[in-house]
């Protein structure tokens, strides 16, 4: 099983998120792409962020026409700051142990990876799939 994971504040979710998720799905033959709105994004602690339930509902509405996309509240259900490593470990426990996880992120996020919690362990759990933005 090959699963894409795309996380972010999604405040708001937009067409670029949908386009890169679909591009990754097609190019990598992913069975599904899971959109995960962040709970308490520690890298954006100093910025205003819409309530998690509103962001999750925006994602659900945005992905509703694509049968290969689904939304997860895994990070919103956890208290405290949100760390990708914790999310990937939780997903790995819930999914088939042989599932291949493809972590979809932008180049801007990749550049901050050394600041993330346990970046080396994160890279053991998934294959990063990096997209650049037109202005990068």
mmCIF file of C-alpha atoms in Angstrom:
data_model
loop_
_atom_site.group_PDB
_atom_site.id
_atom_site.type_symbol
_atom_site.label_atom_id
_atom_site.label_comp_id
_atom_site.label_asym_id
_atom_site.label_seq_id
_atom_site.Cartn_x
_atom_site.Cartn_y
_atom_site.Cartn_z
ATOM 1 C CA UNK A 1 0.000 0.000 0.000
ATOM 2 C CA UNK A 2 1.369 3.390 -1.049
ATOM 3 C CA UNK A 3 -0.047 6.387 0.817
ATOM 4 C CA UNK A 4 0.671 10.082 0.409
ATOM 5 C CA UNK A 5 0.505 12.371 3.429
ATOM 6 C CA UNK A 6 0.221 16.118 3.037
ATOM 7 C CA UNK A 7 0.100 18.239 6.143
ATOM 8 C CA UNK A 8 -0.116 21.927 6.792
ATOM 9 C CA UNK A 9 -2.120 24.629 8.422
ATOM 10 C CA UNK A 10 -4.392 24.731 5.347
ATOM 11 C CA UNK A 11 -5.462 28.225 6.343
ATOM 12 C CA UNK A 12 -6.875 28.178 3.786
ATOM 13 C CA UNK A 13 -6.485 25.042 1.699
ATOM 14 C CA UNK A 14 -6.052 26.094 -1.943
ATOM 15 C CA UNK A 15 -5.775 24.763 -5.469
ATOM 16 C CA UNK A 16 -1.990 24.354 -5.271
ATOM 17 C CA UNK A 17 -2.401 21.914 -2.363
ATOM 18 C CA UNK A 18 -4.882 19.904 -4.410
ATOM 19 C CA UNK A 19 -2.735 20.032 -7.544
ATOM 20 C CA UNK A 20 0.457 18.805 -5.883
ATOM 21 C CA UNK A 21 -1.427 16.064 -4.053
ATOM 22 C CA UNK A 22 -2.941 14.848 -7.320
ATOM 23 C CA UNK A 23 0.375 15.113 -9.149
ATOM 24 C CA UNK A 24 2.079 13.048 -6.437
ATOM 25 C CA UNK A 25 -0.766 10.521 -6.474
ATOM 26 C CA UNK A 26 -0.520 9.985 -10.206
ATOM 27 C CA UNK A 27 3.286 10.008 -10.545
ATOM 28 C CA UNK A 28 3.883 7.717 -7.560
ATOM 29 C CA UNK A 29 0.831 5.458 -8.041
ATOM 30 C CA UNK A 30 -0.458 6.288 -4.580
ATOM 31 C CA UNK A 31 -3.612 4.536 -3.444
ATOM 32 C CA UNK A 32 -4.681 7.606 -1.491
ATOM 33 C CA UNK A 33 -3.502 10.980 -0.258
ATOM 34 C CA UNK A 34 -4.341 11.962 3.305
ATOM 35 C CA UNK A 35 -4.640 15.672 4.117
ATOM 36 C CA UNK A 36 -3.771 16.447 7.737
ATOM 37 C CA UNK A 37 -4.414 19.936 9.093
ATOM 38 C CA UNK A 38 -1.948 20.780 11.850
ATOM 39 C CA UNK A 39 -3.162 20.964 15.397
ATOM 40 C CA UNK A 40 -0.992 23.568 17.092
ATOM 41 C CA UNK A 41 1.727 24.356 14.533
ATOM 42 C CA UNK A 42 4.774 25.121 16.666
ATOM 43 C CA UNK A 43 6.591 26.826 13.780
ATOM 44 C CA UNK A 44 3.714 29.295 13.486
ATOM 45 C CA UNK A 45 3.127 29.855 17.196
ATOM 46 C CA UNK A 46 3.494 33.625 16.736
ATOM 47 C CA UNK A 47 0.950 33.839 13.889
ATOM 48 C CA UNK A 48 -2.847 33.761 14.047
ATOM 49 C CA UNK A 49 -4.325 30.483 12.788
ATOM 50 C CA UNK A 50 -8.002 29.691 12.257
ATOM 51 C CA UNK A 51 -9.551 27.079 14.574
ATOM 52 C CA UNK A 52 -8.633 23.520 13.658
ATOM 53 C CA UNK A 53 -12.184 22.319 13.087
ATOM 54 C CA UNK A 54 -12.749 25.114 10.558
ATOM 55 C CA UNK A 55 -9.540 24.232 8.710
ATOM 56 C CA UNK A 56 -10.490 20.544 8.702
ATOM 57 C CA UNK A 57 -13.912 21.376 7.276
ATOM 58 C CA UNK A 58 -12.285 23.537 4.566
ATOM 59 C CA UNK A 59 -10.106 20.573 3.627
ATOM 60 C CA UNK A 60 -13.065 18.182 3.570
ATOM 61 C CA UNK A 61 -14.978 20.499 1.264
ATOM 62 C CA UNK A 62 -11.980 21.058 -1.010
ATOM 63 C CA UNK A 63 -11.204 17.340 -1.454
ATOM 64 C CA UNK A 64 -14.769 16.034 -1.619
ATOM 65 C CA UNK A 65 -14.752 15.537 -5.399
ATOM 66 C CA UNK A 66 -11.589 13.392 -5.437
ATOM 67 C CA UNK A 67 -12.185 9.776 -4.336
ATOM 68 C CA UNK A 68 -8.439 9.276 -3.740
ATOM 69 C CA UNK A 69 -8.218 12.063 -1.157
ATOM 70 C CA UNK A 70 -9.280 11.932 2.474
ATOM 71 C CA UNK A 71 -8.907 14.180 5.497
ATOM 72 C CA UNK A 72 -7.603 13.159 8.893
ATOM 73 C CA UNK A 73 -8.030 14.891 12.228
ATOM 74 C CA UNK A 74 -5.127 12.983 13.813
ATOM 75 C CA UNK A 75 -3.224 16.160 14.689
ATOM 76 C CA UNK A 76 -6.292 18.070 15.804
ATOM 77 C CA UNK A 77 -7.211 15.224 18.152
ATOM 78 C CA UNK A 78 -3.873 15.456 19.978
ATOM 79 C CA UNK A 79 -3.287 18.172 22.593
ATOM 80 C CA UNK A 80 -0.208 20.337 22.580
ATOM 81 C CA UNK A 81 2.182 21.305 19.807
ATOM 82 C CA UNK A 82 2.019 19.328 16.565
ATOM 83 C CA UNK A 83 5.083 17.458 15.339
ATOM 84 C CA UNK A 84 5.196 15.529 12.064
ATOM 85 C CA UNK A 85 7.217 12.702 13.610
ATOM 86 C CA UNK A 86 4.455 12.010 16.151
ATOM 87 C CA UNK A 87 1.871 12.015 13.376
ATOM 88 C CA UNK A 88 3.816 9.639 11.148
ATOM 89 C CA UNK A 89 4.415 7.260 14.053
ATOM 90 C CA UNK A 90 0.693 7.287 14.898
ATOM 91 C CA UNK A 91 -0.280 6.689 11.277
ATOM 92 C CA UNK A 92 2.223 3.864 10.951
ATOM 93 C CA UNK A 93 0.635 2.141 13.965
ATOM 94 C CA UNK A 94 -2.869 2.531 12.482
ATOM 95 C CA UNK A 95 -2.014 1.470 8.945
ATOM 96 C CA UNK A 96 -0.753 -1.732 7.387
ATOM 97 C CA UNK A 97 2.809 -2.209 8.697
ATOM 98 C CA UNK A 98 3.980 -2.609 5.109
ATOM 99 C CA UNK A 99 2.450 0.683 3.962
ATOM 100 C CA UNK A 100 4.866 2.960 2.159
ATOM 101 C CA UNK A 101 4.366 6.537 3.324
ATOM 102 C CA UNK A 102 5.188 9.405 0.967
ATOM 103 C CA UNK A 103 5.398 12.717 2.824
ATOM 104 C CA UNK A 104 4.412 15.527 0.462
ATOM 105 C CA UNK A 105 5.845 18.926 1.292
ATOM 106 C CA UNK A 106 7.018 22.148 -0.268
ATOM 107 C CA UNK A 107 10.627 23.202 -0.688
ATOM 108 C CA UNK A 108 10.036 25.914 1.923
ATOM 109 C CA UNK A 109 9.119 23.242 4.486
ATOM 110 C CA UNK A 110 12.060 21.055 3.481
ATOM 111 C CA UNK A 111 14.443 23.933 4.159
ATOM 112 C CA UNK A 112 13.204 24.078 7.775
ATOM 113 C CA UNK A 113 13.474 20.287 8.279
ATOM 114 C CA UNK A 114 16.627 20.536 10.456
ATOM 115 C CA UNK A 115 14.524 22.522 12.980
ATOM 116 C CA UNK A 116 11.827 19.841 13.170
ATOM 117 C CA UNK A 117 11.536 17.325 15.977
ATOM 118 C CA UNK A 118 13.627 14.206 15.188
ATOM 119 C CA UNK A 119 14.192 14.909 11.471
ATOM 120 C CA UNK A 120 16.396 11.837 10.970
ATOM 121 C CA UNK A 121 13.742 9.542 12.449
ATOM 122 C CA UNK A 122 11.078 11.216 10.300
ATOM 123 C CA UNK A 123 13.090 10.394 7.182
ATOM 124 C CA UNK A 124 13.280 6.751 8.295
ATOM 125 C CA UNK A 125 9.475 6.538 8.367
ATOM 126 C CA UNK A 126 8.688 8.055 4.987
ATOM 127 C CA UNK A 127 9.891 9.037 1.574
ATOM 128 C CA UNK A 128 9.823 12.818 1.169
ATOM 129 C CA UNK A 129 8.190 14.137 -1.989
ATOM 130 C CA UNK A 130 9.203 17.759 -2.469
ATOM 131 C CA UNK A 131 7.497 20.308 -4.686
ATOM 132 C CA UNK A 132 8.789 23.762 -5.506
ATOM 133 C CA UNK A 133 6.612 26.802 -5.800
ATOM 134 C CA UNK A 134 6.696 28.858 -8.993
ATOM 135 C CA UNK A 135 8.491 31.687 -7.145
ATOM 136 C CA UNK A 136 11.257 29.406 -5.777
#
